[in-house]
Structure formats: C-alpha cells, structure tokens
mmCIF file of C-alpha atoms and ligand atoms in Angstrom:
data_model
loop_
_atom_site.group_PDB
_atom_site.id
_atom_site.type_symbol
_atom_site.label_atom_id
_atom_site.label_comp_id
_atom_site.label_asym_id
_atom_site.label_seq_id
_atom_site.Cartn_x
_atom_site.Cartn_y
_atom_site.Cartn_z
ATOM 1 C CA MET A 270 -7.832 -51.936 -112.972
ATOM 2 C CA SER A 271 -5.896 -49.303 -114.823
ATOM 3 C CA ASP A 272 -3.001 -47.341 -113.488
ATOM 4 C CA THR A 273 -3.261 -43.625 -112.999
ATOM 5 C CA LYS A 274 -0.233 -41.479 -113.459
ATOM 6 C CA VAL A 275 0.073 -38.663 -111.024
ATOM 7 C CA PRO A 276 2.351 -35.780 -111.861
ATOM 8 C CA ARG A 277 4.504 -34.586 -109.029
ATOM 9 C CA ARG A 278 6.339 -31.344 -108.632
ATOM 10 C CA GLY A 279 8.914 -31.059 -111.377
ATOM 11 C CA GLY A 280 6.774 -33.024 -113.828
ATOM 12 C CA ARG A 281 8.000 -36.514 -112.952
ATOM 13 C CA TRP A 282 5.456 -39.294 -112.791
ATOM 14 C CA LYS A 283 4.696 -41.837 -110.176
ATOM 15 C CA ARG A 284 2.325 -44.718 -110.418
ATOM 16 C CA SER A 285 -0.719 -45.278 -108.283
ATOM 17 C CA THR A 286 -3.796 -47.416 -108.672
ATOM 18 C CA GLY A 287 -7.238 -46.545 -109.984
ATOM 19 C CA ALA A 288 -8.930 -47.528 -106.732
ATOM 20 C CA LEU A 289 -7.684 -44.361 -105.128
ATOM 21 C CA THR A 290 -9.041 -42.138 -107.886
ATOM 22 C CA GLY A 291 -11.748 -40.605 -105.705
ATOM 23 C CA LEU A 292 -9.264 -39.612 -103.100
ATOM 24 C CA PHE A 293 -6.790 -38.508 -105.694
ATOM 25 C CA LEU A 294 -8.883 -36.233 -107.881
ATOM 26 C CA PRO A 295 -8.671 -33.113 -105.722
ATOM 27 C CA LEU A 296 -5.053 -33.895 -105.027
ATOM 28 C CA LEU A 297 -4.447 -34.297 -108.742
ATOM 29 C CA GLY A 298 -5.686 -30.779 -109.386
ATOM 30 C CA ALA A 299 -3.474 -29.424 -106.640
ATOM 31 C CA CYS A 300 -0.522 -31.295 -108.070
ATOM 32 C CA PHE A 301 -1.124 -29.902 -111.535
ATOM 33 C CA TRP A 302 -1.255 -26.444 -110.044
ATOM 34 C CA ALA A 303 1.931 -27.071 -108.091
ATOM 35 C CA ALA A 304 3.689 -28.490 -111.154
ATOM 36 C CA ALA A 305 2.630 -25.522 -113.255
ATOM 37 C CA ALA A 306 3.683 -23.045 -110.585
ATOM 38 C CA ALA A 307 7.024 -24.783 -110.164
ATOM 39 C CA TYR A 308 8.260 -24.472 -113.742
ATOM 40 C CA LYS A 309 10.607 -21.592 -114.277
ATOM 41 C CA PRO A 310 9.733 -19.156 -117.059
ATOM 42 C CA VAL A 311 11.503 -19.806 -120.358
ATOM 43 C CA ILE A 312 12.962 -17.027 -122.489
ATOM 44 C CA ILE A 313 13.664 -17.851 -126.145
ATOM 45 C CA VAL A 314 15.963 -15.873 -128.446
ATOM 46 C CA HIS A 315 15.807 -16.469 -132.213
ATOM 47 C CA GLY A 316 18.580 -16.665 -134.802
ATOM 48 C CA LEU A 317 19.766 -14.935 -137.956
ATOM 49 C CA PHE A 318 16.980 -13.914 -140.388
ATOM 50 C CA ASP A 319 14.410 -15.495 -138.040
ATOM 51 C CA SER A 320 11.630 -14.040 -135.982
ATOM 52 C CA SER A 321 9.665 -15.218 -132.978
ATOM 53 C CA LEU A 322 7.273 -16.996 -135.368
ATOM 54 C CA ASP A 323 9.954 -19.547 -136.247
ATOM 55 C CA LEU A 324 9.977 -20.784 -132.669
ATOM 56 C CA LEU A 325 6.295 -21.583 -132.190
ATOM 57 C CA ASN A 326 6.885 -25.346 -132.429
ATOM 58 C CA LEU A 327 9.370 -25.137 -129.585
ATOM 59 C CA GLN A 328 6.837 -23.150 -127.584
ATOM 60 C CA ARG A 329 4.266 -25.877 -128.217
ATOM 61 C CA PHE A 330 6.673 -28.659 -127.127
ATOM 62 C CA ILE A 331 7.365 -26.837 -123.859
ATOM 63 C CA ASN A 332 3.708 -26.110 -123.258
ATOM 64 C CA GLU A 333 2.885 -29.790 -123.756
ATOM 65 C CA SER A 334 5.670 -31.209 -121.576
ATOM 66 C CA HIS A 335 5.609 -28.480 -118.924
ATOM 67 C CA PRO A 336 2.063 -27.105 -118.894
ATOM 68 C CA GLY A 337 1.670 -23.598 -117.609
ATOM 69 C CA THR A 338 5.258 -22.533 -118.228
ATOM 70 C CA ASN A 339 5.430 -18.820 -118.955
ATOM 71 C CA ILE A 340 7.261 -18.737 -122.302
ATOM 72 C CA SER A 341 8.540 -15.479 -123.795
ATOM 73 C CA ILE A 342 9.828 -15.616 -127.365
ATOM 74 C CA ILE A 343 11.486 -12.257 -127.653
ATOM 75 C CA ASP A 344 10.339 -10.532 -130.828
ATOM 76 C CA LEU A 345 13.211 -8.193 -131.655
ATOM 77 C CA PHE A 346 15.754 -7.820 -134.480
ATOM 78 C CA ASP A 347 13.640 -9.899 -136.859
ATOM 79 C CA GLY A 348 14.661 -10.760 -140.431
ATOM 80 C CA TYR A 349 17.300 -8.432 -141.807
ATOM 81 C CA LYS A 350 17.417 -6.522 -138.503
ATOM 82 C CA SER A 351 19.185 -9.626 -137.160
ATOM 83 C CA LEU A 352 22.251 -8.419 -139.075
ATOM 84 C CA ASP A 353 22.587 -5.516 -136.652
ATOM 85 C CA PRO A 354 25.794 -5.613 -134.605
ATOM 86 C CA LEU A 355 25.561 -8.068 -131.733
ATOM 87 C CA TRP A 356 26.304 -5.548 -128.979
ATOM 88 C CA MET A 357 23.338 -3.516 -130.192
ATOM 89 C CA GLN A 358 21.237 -6.673 -130.096
ATOM 90 C CA VAL A 359 22.495 -7.553 -126.611
ATOM 91 C CA GLU A 360 21.330 -4.166 -125.331
ATOM 92 C CA GLY A 361 17.977 -4.483 -127.111
ATOM 93 C CA PHE A 362 17.247 -8.005 -125.871
ATOM 94 C CA LYS A 363 18.497 -7.143 -122.397
ATOM 95 C CA ALA A 364 16.019 -4.293 -122.086
ATOM 96 C CA VAL A 365 13.118 -6.682 -122.716
ATOM 97 C CA ILE A 366 14.521 -9.635 -120.787
ATOM 98 C CA TYR A 367 15.525 -7.760 -117.631
ATOM 99 C CA PRO A 368 11.956 -7.051 -116.433
ATOM 100 C CA ILE A 369 11.046 -10.726 -117.003
ATOM 101 C CA ILE A 370 14.017 -11.786 -114.895
ATOM 102 C CA GLN A 371 13.061 -9.327 -112.167
ATOM 103 C CA ASN A 372 9.539 -10.788 -112.080
ATOM 104 C CA SER A 373 10.869 -14.332 -111.693
ATOM 105 C CA ALA A 374 12.286 -14.686 -108.200
ATOM 106 C CA GLU A 375 12.886 -18.410 -108.718
ATOM 107 C CA GLY A 376 14.964 -17.815 -111.877
ATOM 108 C CA VAL A 377 14.417 -18.395 -115.582
ATOM 109 C CA HIS A 378 15.801 -20.570 -118.383
ATOM 110 C CA PHE A 379 17.267 -19.381 -121.676
ATOM 111 C CA ILE A 380 16.888 -21.272 -124.947
ATOM 112 C CA CYS A 381 18.901 -19.455 -127.579
ATOM 113 C CA TYR A 382 18.992 -20.606 -131.173
ATOM 114 C CA SER A 383 21.859 -20.175 -133.628
ATOM 115 C CA GLN A 384 23.123 -16.578 -133.639
ATOM 116 C CA GLY A 385 20.809 -16.055 -130.647
ATOM 117 C CA GLY A 386 23.184 -18.205 -128.600
ATOM 118 C CA LEU A 387 25.882 -15.601 -129.050
ATOM 119 C CA VAL A 388 23.445 -12.825 -128.123
ATOM 120 C CA CYS A 389 22.601 -14.758 -124.960
ATOM 121 C CA ARG A 390 26.276 -15.167 -124.074
ATOM 122 C CA GLY A 391 26.618 -11.392 -124.339
ATOM 123 C CA ILE A 392 23.651 -10.888 -122.032
ATOM 124 C CA LEU A 393 24.839 -13.452 -119.474
ATOM 125 C CA SER A 394 28.310 -11.903 -119.383
ATOM 126 C CA THR A 395 27.195 -8.307 -118.995
ATOM 127 C CA LEU A 396 24.087 -8.554 -116.805
ATOM 128 C CA PRO A 397 25.302 -8.952 -113.196
ATOM 129 C CA GLN A 398 21.766 -9.266 -111.799
ATOM 130 C CA HIS A 399 20.690 -12.179 -113.980
ATOM 131 C CA ASN A 400 19.149 -15.288 -112.479
ATOM 132 C CA VAL A 401 19.308 -17.567 -115.508
ATOM 133 C CA HIS A 402 19.328 -21.121 -114.242
ATOM 134 C CA THR A 403 19.900 -23.157 -117.397
ATOM 135 C CA PHE A 404 21.289 -21.720 -120.624
ATOM 136 C CA ILE A 405 20.418 -23.991 -123.530
ATOM 137 C CA SER A 406 22.402 -23.167 -126.642
ATOM 138 C CA LEU A 407 20.668 -24.651 -129.665
ATOM 139 C CA SER A 408 23.107 -25.076 -132.560
ATOM 140 C CA SER A 409 24.878 -21.798 -132.053
ATOM 141 C CA PRO A 410 28.282 -20.863 -133.568
ATOM 142 C CA LEU A 411 29.737 -20.398 -130.093
ATOM 143 C CA ALA A 412 33.382 -20.684 -131.131
ATOM 144 C CA GLY A 413 32.873 -18.784 -134.373
ATOM 145 C CA GLN A 414 31.852 -19.478 -137.962
ATOM 146 C CA TYR A 415 33.983 -20.245 -141.010
ATOM 147 C CA GLY A 416 31.972 -21.732 -143.835
ATOM 148 C CA ASP A 417 30.109 -20.960 -147.010
ATOM 149 C CA THR A 418 26.416 -21.163 -146.384
ATOM 150 C CA ASP A 419 23.332 -19.738 -148.017
ATOM 151 C CA TYR A 420 23.092 -17.310 -145.140
ATOM 152 C CA LEU A 421 26.431 -15.850 -146.038
ATOM 153 C CA LYS A 422 25.523 -15.545 -149.694
ATOM 154 C CA TYR A 423 22.567 -13.299 -148.824
ATOM 155 C CA VAL A 424 24.906 -10.940 -147.055
ATOM 156 C CA PHE A 425 28.096 -11.047 -149.119
ATOM 157 C CA PRO A 426 26.974 -12.516 -152.453
ATOM 158 C CA GLU A 427 30.237 -11.979 -154.329
ATOM 159 C CA PHE A 428 32.595 -13.391 -151.707
ATOM 160 C CA VAL A 429 33.885 -16.896 -151.005
ATOM 161 C CA LYS A 430 34.723 -17.835 -147.443
ATOM 162 C CA SER A 431 38.471 -17.432 -147.862
ATOM 163 C CA GLU A 432 37.959 -13.785 -148.858
ATOM 164 C CA ILE A 433 35.333 -12.741 -146.353
ATOM 165 C CA TYR A 434 37.933 -11.745 -143.815
ATOM 166 C CA ARG A 435 38.671 -8.741 -146.009
ATOM 167 C CA VAL A 436 35.184 -7.382 -145.365
ATOM 168 C CA CYS A 437 34.630 -8.701 -141.867
ATOM 169 C CA TYR A 438 37.948 -7.618 -140.413
ATOM 170 C CA SER A 439 37.514 -4.035 -141.490
ATOM 171 C CA GLY A 440 35.793 -1.312 -139.529
ATOM 172 C CA ILE A 441 32.666 -1.538 -141.659
ATOM 173 C CA GLY A 442 32.508 -5.329 -141.436
ATOM 174 C CA GLN A 443 31.991 -5.319 -137.692
ATOM 175 C CA ARG A 444 28.704 -3.487 -138.280
ATOM 176 C CA PHE A 445 27.275 -6.837 -139.442
ATOM 177 C CA SER A 446 26.403 -9.439 -136.833
ATOM 178 C CA ILE A 447 27.946 -12.251 -138.889
ATOM 179 C CA CYS A 448 31.328 -10.507 -138.877
ATOM 180 C CA ASN A 449 31.174 -10.215 -135.085
ATOM 181 C CA TYR A 450 31.745 -13.988 -134.949
ATOM 182 C CA TRP A 451 33.399 -14.680 -138.310
ATOM 183 C CA LYS A 452 36.571 -16.527 -137.386
ATOM 184 C CA ASP A 453 38.954 -17.156 -140.270
ATOM 185 C CA PRO A 454 41.479 -19.739 -139.040
ATOM 186 C CA HIS A 455 43.983 -18.471 -141.617
ATOM 187 C CA HIS A 456 43.830 -14.889 -140.320
ATOM 188 C CA GLN A 457 43.735 -15.286 -136.559
ATOM 189 C CA VAL A 458 45.787 -12.170 -135.834
ATOM 190 C CA MET A 459 43.368 -10.051 -137.815
ATOM 191 C CA TYR A 460 40.422 -11.796 -136.166
ATOM 192 C CA VAL A 461 41.686 -11.004 -132.705
ATOM 193 C CA ASN A 462 42.458 -7.448 -133.666
ATOM 194 C CA SER A 463 39.142 -6.789 -135.397
ATOM 195 C CA SER A 464 36.452 -8.888 -133.773
ATOM 196 C CA ASP A 465 34.826 -6.637 -131.228
ATOM 197 C CA TYR A 466 32.379 -9.274 -130.052
ATOM 198 C CA LEU A 467 33.412 -12.942 -130.009
ATOM 199 C CA ALA A 468 37.108 -12.268 -129.354
ATOM 200 C CA LEU A 469 36.065 -10.129 -126.355
ATOM 201 C CA LEU A 470 33.585 -12.683 -125.000
ATOM 202 C CA ASN A 471 36.156 -15.458 -125.378
ATOM 203 C CA GLY A 472 38.897 -13.370 -123.821
ATOM 204 C CA GLU A 473 40.952 -13.868 -126.988
ATOM 205 C CA LYS A 474 41.822 -10.190 -126.938
ATOM 206 C CA PRO A 475 42.575 -8.069 -123.870
ATOM 207 C CA ASN A 476 39.354 -7.159 -122.096
ATOM 208 C CA PRO A 477 39.453 -5.263 -118.798
ATOM 209 C CA ASN A 478 35.980 -6.535 -117.976
ATOM 210 C CA LEU A 479 36.726 -10.214 -118.444
ATOM 211 C CA THR A 480 36.891 -11.098 -114.731
ATOM 212 C CA GLU A 481 33.550 -9.451 -114.107
ATOM 213 C CA TRP A 482 32.018 -11.002 -117.222
ATOM 214 C CA LYS A 483 33.197 -14.430 -116.098
ATOM 215 C CA GLU A 484 31.595 -13.990 -112.688
ATOM 216 C CA ASN A 485 28.351 -12.966 -114.347
ATOM 217 C CA PHE A 486 28.413 -15.851 -116.798
ATOM 218 C CA LEU A 487 29.126 -18.347 -114.018
ATOM 219 C CA LYS A 488 25.880 -17.426 -112.255
ATOM 220 C CA ILE A 489 24.172 -19.910 -114.563
ATOM 221 C CA GLN A 490 23.613 -23.326 -112.986
ATOM 222 C CA LYS A 491 23.746 -25.387 -116.172
ATOM 223 C CA LEU A 492 25.026 -24.967 -119.707
ATOM 224 C CA VAL A 493 23.556 -27.246 -122.366
ATOM 225 C CA LEU A 494 25.254 -27.331 -125.780
ATOM 226 C CA ILE A 495 23.175 -28.867 -128.554
ATOM 227 C CA GLY A 496 24.477 -29.520 -132.066
ATOM 228 C CA GLY A 497 25.183 -32.187 -134.629
ATOM 229 C CA PRO A 498 27.094 -33.207 -137.746
ATOM 230 C CA ASP A 499 24.230 -32.773 -140.228
ATOM 231 C CA ASP A 500 23.603 -29.137 -139.314
ATOM 232 C CA GLY A 501 24.819 -27.832 -142.676
ATOM 233 C CA VAL A 502 25.097 -24.189 -141.586
ATOM 234 C CA ILE A 503 27.225 -23.939 -138.462
ATOM 235 C CA THR A 504 30.786 -24.576 -139.680
ATOM 236 C CA PRO A 505 32.473 -26.441 -138.248
ATOM 237 C CA TRP A 506 29.373 -27.936 -136.617
ATOM 238 C CA GLU A 507 31.507 -28.540 -133.512
ATOM 239 C CA SER A 508 31.440 -24.787 -132.954
ATOM 240 C CA SER A 509 28.016 -25.433 -131.396
ATOM 241 C CA GLN A 510 29.989 -27.203 -128.668
ATOM 242 C CA PHE A 511 32.939 -24.804 -128.590
ATOM 243 C CA GLY A 512 35.175 -26.775 -130.971
ATOM 244 C CA PHE A 513 36.813 -24.975 -133.881
ATOM 245 C CA PHE A 514 39.260 -25.230 -136.784
ATOM 246 C CA ASP A 515 42.982 -24.859 -136.280
ATOM 247 C CA ASP A 516 44.941 -23.097 -139.014
ATOM 248 C CA ASN A 517 44.918 -26.386 -140.908
ATOM 249 C CA GLU A 518 41.112 -26.520 -140.863
ATOM 250 C CA THR A 519 41.226 -29.527 -138.586
ATOM 251 C CA VAL A 520 38.667 -29.371 -135.813
ATOM 252 C CA VAL A 521 40.118 -29.019 -132.331
ATOM 253 C CA GLU A 522 37.617 -29.954 -129.675
ATOM 254 C CA MET A 523 36.549 -27.677 -126.853
ATOM 255 C CA GLN A 524 38.838 -29.179 -124.189
ATOM 256 C CA HIS A 525 41.878 -28.147 -126.235
ATOM 257 C CA GLN A 526 40.794 -24.638 -127.106
ATOM 258 C CA ASP A 527 42.859 -21.905 -125.434
ATOM 259 C CA PHE A 528 39.763 -20.270 -123.950
ATOM 260 C CA PHE A 529 38.893 -23.567 -122.283
ATOM 261 C CA VAL A 530 42.376 -24.370 -121.039
ATOM 262 C CA SER A 531 42.804 -20.850 -119.607
ATOM 263 C CA ASP A 532 39.184 -20.835 -118.374
ATOM 264 C CA SER A 533 38.949 -17.296 -119.693
ATOM 265 C CA PHE A 534 35.171 -17.009 -119.417
ATOM 266 C CA GLY A 535 34.213 -19.888 -117.152
ATOM 267 C CA LEU A 536 33.744 -22.864 -119.470
ATOM 268 C CA LYS A 537 36.308 -25.023 -117.680
ATOM 269 C CA THR A 538 34.803 -24.099 -114.328
ATOM 270 C CA LEU A 539 31.362 -25.191 -115.544
ATOM 271 C CA ALA A 540 32.831 -28.491 -116.761
ATOM 272 C CA ALA A 541 34.631 -29.038 -113.435
ATOM 273 C CA ARG A 542 31.421 -28.242 -111.543
ATOM 274 C CA GLY A 543 29.639 -30.920 -113.589
ATOM 275 C CA ASP A 544 27.332 -28.297 -115.047
ATOM 276 C CA LEU A 545 28.318 -28.584 -118.696
ATOM 277 C CA ASN A 546 26.085 -30.840 -120.743
ATOM 278 C CA ILE A 547 26.696 -31.790 -124.347
ATOM 279 C CA CYS A 548 23.914 -33.147 -126.537
ATOM 280 C CA THR A 549 24.822 -34.306 -130.051
ATOM 281 C CA LEU A 550 22.233 -35.563 -132.533
ATOM 282 C CA SER A 551 22.612 -36.519 -136.161
ATOM 283 C CA GLY A 552 20.005 -36.177 -138.890
ATOM 284 C CA VAL A 553 19.061 -32.611 -137.966
ATOM 285 C CA GLN A 554 19.507 -29.737 -140.396
ATOM 286 C CA HIS A 555 20.142 -26.295 -139.038
ATOM 287 C CA THR A 556 16.633 -24.915 -139.550
ATOM 288 C CA SER A 557 15.036 -27.981 -137.915
ATOM 289 C CA TRP A 558 16.596 -27.909 -134.455
ATOM 290 C CA HIS A 559 13.785 -25.923 -132.856
ATOM 291 C CA SER A 560 10.967 -27.818 -134.557
ATOM 292 C CA ASN A 561 12.118 -31.396 -134.059
ATOM 293 C CA GLN A 562 10.375 -32.977 -131.092
ATOM 294 C CA THR A 563 13.010 -35.714 -130.820
ATOM 295 C CA VAL A 564 15.595 -33.016 -130.244
ATOM 296 C CA PHE A 565 13.396 -31.398 -127.642
ATOM 297 C CA ARG A 566 12.837 -34.680 -125.798
ATOM 298 C CA ALA A 567 16.470 -35.779 -125.935
ATOM 299 C CA CYS A 568 18.247 -32.524 -125.213
ATOM 300 C CA MET A 569 15.954 -29.905 -123.655
ATOM 301 C CA GLU A 570 12.919 -31.288 -121.871
ATOM 302 C CA LYS A 571 14.624 -32.494 -118.699
ATOM 303 C CA TRP A 572 16.233 -29.139 -117.969
ATOM 304 C CA LEU A 573 13.058 -27.079 -117.973
ATOM 305 C CA VAL A 574 12.050 -27.624 -114.345
HETATM 306 C C1 LIG B 272 -0.785 -24.589 -123.976
HETATM 307 O O1 LIG B 272 -1.563 -25.721 -123.694
HETATM 308 C C2 LIG B 272 -2.879 -25.407 -123.264
HETATM 309 C C3 LIG B 272 -3.576 -26.688 -122.827
HETATM 310 O O2 LIG B 272 -3.329 -27.731 -123.726
HETATM 311 C C4 LIG B 272 -3.612 -24.702 -124.409
HETATM 312 O O3 LIG B 272 -4.915 -24.353 -123.996
HETATM 313 C C5 LIG B 272 -2.837 -23.452 -124.775
HETATM 314 O O4 LIG B 272 -3.444 -22.820 -125.897
HETATM 315 C C6 LIG B 272 -1.415 -23.787 -125.105
HETATM 316 N N1 LIG B 272 -0.664 -22.552 -125.300
HETATM 317 C C7 LIG B 272 0.230 -22.400 -126.274
HETATM 318 C C8 LIG B 272 0.899 -21.084 -126.353
HETATM 319 O O5 LIG B 272 0.491 -23.285 -127.073
HETATM 320 C C1 LIG B 273 4.516 -14.133 -118.223
HETATM 321 O O1 LIG B 273 5.676 -13.344 -118.138
HETATM 322 C C2 LIG B 273 5.496 -12.017 -118.591
HETATM 323 C C3 LIG B 273 6.843 -11.350 -118.531
HETATM 324 O O2 LIG B 273 7.333 -11.369 -117.194
HETATM 325 C C4 LIG B 273 4.464 -11.301 -117.744
HETATM 326 O O3 LIG B 273 4.247 -10.005 -118.254
HETATM 327 C C5 LIG B 273 3.164 -12.082 -117.793
HETATM 328 O O4 LIG B 273 2.245 -11.501 -116.912
HETATM 329 C C6 LIG B 273 3.391 -13.517 -117.400
HETATM 330 N N1 LIG B 273 2.163 -14.266 -117.611
HETATM 331 C C7 LIG B 273 1.634 -15.031 -116.670
HETATM 332 C C8 LIG B 273 0.384 -15.727 -117.042
HETATM 333 O O5 LIG B 273 2.158 -15.170 -115.562
HETATM 334 C C1 LIG B 274 43.863 -3.649 -136.164
HETATM 335 O O1 LIG B 274 42.625 -2.960 -136.298
HETATM 336 C C2 LIG B 274 42.734 -1.594 -136.479
HETATM 337 C C3 LIG B 274 41.346 -0.994 -136.465
HETATM 338 O O2 LIG B 274 40.435 -1.759 -137.211
HETATM 339 C C4 LIG B 274 43.474 -1.311 -137.787
HETATM 340 O O3 LIG B 274 43.636 0.064 -137.957
HETATM 341 C C5 LIG B 274 44.850 -2.000 -137.739
HETATM 342 O O4 LIG B 274 45.482 -1.858 -138.991
HETATM 343 C C6 LIG B 274 44.670 -3.476 -137.419
HETATM 344 N N1 LIG B 274 45.967 -4.128 -137.247
HETATM 345 C C7 LIG B 274 46.226 -5.323 -137.748
HETATM 346 C C8 LIG B 274 47.574 -5.896 -137.441
HETATM 347 O O5 LIG B 274 45.422 -5.943 -138.417
HETATM 348 C C1 LIG B 275 34.015 -2.468 -119.716
HETATM 349 O O1 LIG B 275 33.015 -1.966 -118.869
HETATM 350 C C2 LIG B 275 32.909 -0.572 -118.879
HETATM 351 C C3 LIG B 275 31.934 -0.186 -117.813
HETATM 352 O O2 LIG B 275 30.836 -1.046 -117.815
HETATM 353 C C4 LIG B 275 32.469 -0.119 -120.269
HETATM 354 O O3 LIG B 275 32.345 1.286 -120.319
HETATM 355 C C5 LIG B 275 33.484 -0.598 -121.291
HETATM 356 O O4 LIG B 275 33.042 -0.288 -122.591
HETATM 357 C C6 LIG B 275 33.707 -2.081 -121.165
HETATM 358 N N1 LIG B 275 34.808 -2.509 -122.022
HETATM 359 C C7 LIG B 275 34.648 -3.363 -123.016
HETATM 360 C C8 LIG B 275 35.871 -3.733 -123.783
HETATM 361 O O5 LIG B 275 33.561 -3.840 -123.295
HETATM 362 C C1 LIG B 276 48.234 -29.870 -141.549
HETATM 363 O O1 LIG B 276 47.706 -30.904 -142.376
HETATM 364 C C2 LIG B 276 48.684 -31.605 -143.118
HETATM 365 C C3 LIG B 276 47.951 -32.540 -144.043
HETATM 366 O O2 LIG B 276 46.987 -33.294 -143.365
HETATM 367 C C4 LIG B 276 49.650 -32.299 -142.184
HETATM 368 O O3 LIG B 276 50.638 -32.960 -142.900
HETATM 369 C C5 LIG B 276 50.285 -31.261 -141.273
HETATM 370 O O4 LIG B 276 51.102 -31.888 -140.313
HETATM 371 C C6 LIG B 276 49.209 -30.438 -140.557
HETATM 372 N N1 LIG B 276 49.842 -29.363 -139.789
HETATM 373 C C7 LIG B 276 49.508 -29.090 -138.554
HETATM 374 C C8 LIG B 276 50.216 -27.933 -137.938
HETATM 375 O O5 LIG B 276 48.687 -29.736 -137.912
HETATM 376 C C1 LIG B 277 14.741 -35.117 -135.799
HETATM 377 O O1 LIG B 277 15.778 -35.518 -134.947
HETATM 378 C C2 LIG B 277 16.100 -36.904 -135.051
HETATM 379 C C3 LIG B 277 17.099 -37.227 -133.953
HETATM 380 O O2 LIG B 277 18.331 -36.679 -134.199
HETATM 381 C C4 LIG B 277 16.608 -37.184 -136.442
HETATM 382 O O3 LIG B 277 16.937 -38.552 -136.576
HETATM 383 C C5 LIG B 277 15.577 -36.788 -137.474
HETATM 384 O O4 LIG B 277 16.115 -36.922 -138.762
HETATM 385 C C6 LIG B 277 15.143 -35.363 -137.249
HETATM 386 N N1 LIG B 277 14.041 -35.048 -138.144
HETATM 387 C C7 LIG B 277 14.031 -33.908 -138.820
HETATM 388 C C8 LIG B 277 12.847 -33.701 -139.720
HETATM 389 O O5 LIG B 277 14.873 -33.051 -138.711
#
C-alpha cells in the first residue's frame, strides 16, 4: 500500500494512506485549489543589463513549487535602459507594481535581483501603501559596490575602480544607475555628498524623509538577504548582506555598519523583530543566482507562501 501525499494550505505535505484515496480525491482537488489560492503573488525585478527573459527559470521554479502563483516579472528598463538613474527606475517600476499590489489584498512578495534589489528598496521606502510581505534580495549590492567587473567595463571602459569616483561623484555621473550606488571607501565624503540614491536610502546623508521612508520600509514582514563568496560581481560580496569595506578595504559586517547601529532605515528593527534572514551559498556566480534550483530551494522556496 503506497502512501499518498496530500498538500495542505501553504504547500506543506502530510502523509495519509492509499486506502482513503476514494474519499480523498475530491478533497485533494479542493486542497490544490486552496493551496493555489493561498499563495501570494510574486513580483520579480531584474538586474543591470538584464530583462524579464533572464528570470524565466526562477518563474518556472516558483510555478513548480507553488502551483498557481501569479508571477509578474516586470519588463521595464531592459538592457542598456537599466543604466537609467535609479530614482527614474523606481518611479517606472512603481507605476506598474502599484496596481498589482492594489489587486492583492492578502499582500505580495518581492524577489529583486542584483541592481533590482536597490530599485526595490527605493520602492519599499517611498510607497506608503505597499503590502509587500517578504522582500527577497537576490545578490544585490545593498551596501554599495566597489570593484572592477565586466559590467563596469561596459560602462566606463577606460577607468579602473580607484578612478571611477571622478566620474561617479560628479553631476553627470549620478545619471548612471551604477554611480547611484558606487561607494568608494577611499572617498567617503565625496560619496555622501554626491550619491543621490544609496546615501539617501541608507540615511548616510541628511534626508528629511528618512523617518517616513523607514516606516514604509518596515511594513515588510520579512527581509531575506541572499549572497555568497563566489559571486564575482558584487564587491565586496558581503554587500549583498549589507556588509561593506572600511577605508582599509577590510569588510565590516552589517551589524557594525553605522546605518545598522543607528537603525537609520529599519534594518536593526527587522533584526530585533526576528524578521531578517540571511542565506549564504558558495559555488554560485552572479549570473546564476536566479537560475540555480538549489539556491531557490535553500533560500527562497519557504518564504513564498
Ligand atoms: C506552470 O505550471 C503549469 C502546470 O505544470 C503549466 O501548465 C504552466 O505552463 C506553467 N506556467 C509557467 C509560466 O511556467
Ligand atoms: C495576475 O496578476 C496580474 C496583475 O495584478 C493580473 O492582471 C492578472 O489578472 C492576474 N492573473 C490571474 C490569473 O489572476
Ligand atoms: C558636493 O557636491 C556638489 C554638487 O555635486 C559640488 O558642487 C561640491 O563641490 C561637492 N562638495 C564636496 C566637498 O565634494
Ligand atoms: C521628500 O519628500 C518630498 C515629498 O514627497 C519630496 O518632494 C522630496 O523630494 C523628498 N526629498 C528627498 C530628499 O527625496
Ligand atoms: C589597515 O590595514 C593595515 C594592514 O593590514 C593595518 O596595519 C592597519 O591597522 C589597518 N588600519 C585600520 C584603520 O584598520
Ligand atoms: C548552484 O548552487 C549550489 C549551492 O550553492 C552550488 O554548489 C552550485 O555550484 C550551483 N550551480 C551553479 C551552476 O551555479
């Protein structure tokens, strides 16, 4: 006699025996319907130089583990358009995401990849009416970026990382998304003065809206930070979990960052609430995070209820 697995609300499984199959079949259908109806919609935001097409594997993983989930991969600012300034992107993504949120009384989840994680932070901080339950940040340079990568070479081919501050911390530089979160640990004063995105979100520069932004951000129920040492693009990789270089290029972990200690945008509150989850995996290169099913199973699947 074989066991039958019956899905319950929330997608967990309980065992029952085959003898009850006749009784169970109609119930099984109802349960599938209930499980499908119970999953919150998922909104996915892509990264630099990507488009929605890059996230189809992730969509498939979700569809398989949580059948019937309404998944929206937002198709905006694709390819080179992803270099547009992040505030412009926040407004663009917000316009598409807001109606989805309004249609989802039970709330939604965000999965935001790479640069998309910073776009999502901007949305969560500036959209008071949001009902995002879990914000999953998938290898995103949340505390900034300071590293030579191929991505950078497409944008500023003739610069090395130690010189990029000259472009990024000028008026023109901030018109490129990358410069909005370029954080040169050797030029922190200029970073704070010039960055009109990350330094505002982090409360590293005076921001009259910070209290309100913090309240908005803290409406999320869970924050999941996914990253790992073999990323190869996010530098330092710990930035995906809010760690960053000090002026000696030594990584200082999240708990010792000023924005954490001062709780400027709510990170410490989330940690104290028990709603901050860190998921670190090795062996994953930057462009593989969204297409690696092990990553999905280990770090994302359980949150998508
Ligand atoms: C989701 O899964 C169902 C059933 O397996 C399949 O029919 C459907 O095409 C899938 N949708 C996507 C977007 O993968
Ligand atoms: C999925 O969500 C979108 C955006 O809210 C909505 O337009 C669409 O009707 C939904 N699809 C289903 C099958 O509920
Ligand atoms: C701060 O930024 C402004 C505008 O970009 C610039 O004019 C000024 O020189 C900068 N100050 C410092 C100390 O970098
Ligand atoms: C603060 O919010 C006001 C009103 O929403 C807005 O006009 C202003 O640009 C915001 N300030 C910053 C620094 O974003
Ligand atoms: C910077 O690194 C050097 C070499 O590892 C070390 O001797 C020095 O104490 C460090 N300075 C700071 C401020 O951490
Ligand atoms: C997928 O993730 C696992 C777990 O971290 C890792 O060991 C593996 O190398 C990854 N595979 C690829 C192709 O990225």
